[in-house]
mmCIF file of C-alpha atoms in Angstrom:
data_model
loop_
_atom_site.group_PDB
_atom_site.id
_atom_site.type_symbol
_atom_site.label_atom_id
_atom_site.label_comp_id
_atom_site.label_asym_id
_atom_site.label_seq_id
_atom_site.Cartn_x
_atom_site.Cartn_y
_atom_site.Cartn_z
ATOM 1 C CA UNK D 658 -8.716 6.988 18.287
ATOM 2 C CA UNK D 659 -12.512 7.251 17.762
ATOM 3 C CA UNK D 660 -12.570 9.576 20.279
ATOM 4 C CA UNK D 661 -10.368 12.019 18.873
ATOM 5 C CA UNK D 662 -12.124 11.529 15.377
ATOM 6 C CA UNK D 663 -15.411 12.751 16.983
ATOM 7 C CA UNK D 664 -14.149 15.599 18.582
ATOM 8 C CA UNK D 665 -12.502 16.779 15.582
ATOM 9 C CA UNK D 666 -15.838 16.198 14.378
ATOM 10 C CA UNK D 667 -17.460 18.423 16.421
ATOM 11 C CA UNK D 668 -15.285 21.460 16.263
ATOM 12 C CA UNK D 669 -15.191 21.155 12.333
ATOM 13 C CA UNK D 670 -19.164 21.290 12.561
ATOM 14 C CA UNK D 671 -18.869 23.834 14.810
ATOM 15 C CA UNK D 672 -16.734 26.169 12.509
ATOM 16 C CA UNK D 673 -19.041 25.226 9.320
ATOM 17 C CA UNK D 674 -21.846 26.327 11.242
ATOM 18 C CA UNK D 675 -19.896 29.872 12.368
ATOM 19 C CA UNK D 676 -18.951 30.355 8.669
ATOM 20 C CA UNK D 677 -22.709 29.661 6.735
ATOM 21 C CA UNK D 678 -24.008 31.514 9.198
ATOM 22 C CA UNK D 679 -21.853 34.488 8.604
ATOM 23 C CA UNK D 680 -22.443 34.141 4.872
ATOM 24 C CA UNK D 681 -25.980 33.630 5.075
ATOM 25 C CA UNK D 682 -27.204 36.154 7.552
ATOM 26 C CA UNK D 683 -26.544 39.112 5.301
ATOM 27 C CA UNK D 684 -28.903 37.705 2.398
ATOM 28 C CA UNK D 685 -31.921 36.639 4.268
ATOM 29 C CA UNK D 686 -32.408 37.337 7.755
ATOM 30 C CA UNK D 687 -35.561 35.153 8.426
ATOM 31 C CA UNK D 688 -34.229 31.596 6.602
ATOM 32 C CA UNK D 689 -30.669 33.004 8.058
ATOM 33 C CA UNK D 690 -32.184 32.493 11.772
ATOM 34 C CA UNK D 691 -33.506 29.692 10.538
ATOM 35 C CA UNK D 692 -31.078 27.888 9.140
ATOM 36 C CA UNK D 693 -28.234 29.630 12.354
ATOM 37 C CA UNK D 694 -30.328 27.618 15.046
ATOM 38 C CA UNK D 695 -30.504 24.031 13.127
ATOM 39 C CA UNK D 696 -26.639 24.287 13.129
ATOM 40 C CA UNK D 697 -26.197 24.977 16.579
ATOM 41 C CA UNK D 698 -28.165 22.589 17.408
ATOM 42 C CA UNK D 699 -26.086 19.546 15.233
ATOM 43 C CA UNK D 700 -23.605 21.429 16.380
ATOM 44 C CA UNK D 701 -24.341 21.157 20.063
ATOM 45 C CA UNK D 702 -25.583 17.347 19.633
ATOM 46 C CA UNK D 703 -22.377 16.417 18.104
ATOM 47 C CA UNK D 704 -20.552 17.732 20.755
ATOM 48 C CA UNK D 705 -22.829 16.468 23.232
ATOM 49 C CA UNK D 706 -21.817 12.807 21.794
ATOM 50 C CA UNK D 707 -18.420 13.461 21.456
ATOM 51 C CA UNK D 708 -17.988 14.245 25.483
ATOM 52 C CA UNK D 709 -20.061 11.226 26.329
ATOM 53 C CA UNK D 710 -17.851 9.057 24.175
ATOM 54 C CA UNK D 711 -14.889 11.119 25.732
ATOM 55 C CA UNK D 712 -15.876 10.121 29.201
ATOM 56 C CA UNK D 713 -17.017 6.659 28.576
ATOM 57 C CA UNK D 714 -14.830 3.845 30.281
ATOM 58 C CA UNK D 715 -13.312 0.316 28.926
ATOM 59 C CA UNK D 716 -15.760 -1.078 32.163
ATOM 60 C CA UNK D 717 -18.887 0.838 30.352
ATOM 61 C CA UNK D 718 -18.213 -0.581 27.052
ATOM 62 C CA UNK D 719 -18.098 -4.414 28.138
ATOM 63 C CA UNK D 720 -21.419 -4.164 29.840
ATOM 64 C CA UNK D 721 -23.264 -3.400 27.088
#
């Protein structure tokens, strides 16, 4: 269940990022570019932890 709550996560950051961007980018260009690459990048680390918890195991989880 928690992994299906942090992949909806991630796509949902992913489309908030797509849509401030497009809003943004005609007012200022330089804070725009600014502001674009900081929410690709959450955007990219949230996804990043959603596949690792995707492809984590039961076995993983009781070694730690």
């Amino acid at each position: 269940m928690f992994n299906l709550v942090a992949s909806l996560l991630a796509i949902v950051s992913v489309i908030i990022c797509v849509v401030h961007v497009s809003r943004i980018s005609d007012v200022d260009v330089g804070w725009g570019w600014i502001i674009w690459s900081a929410g690709i990048m959450f955007s990219l680390g949230v996804v990043r932890f959603a596949w690792e918890l995707t492809l984590r195991t039961p076995d993983e989880d009781a070694d730690e």
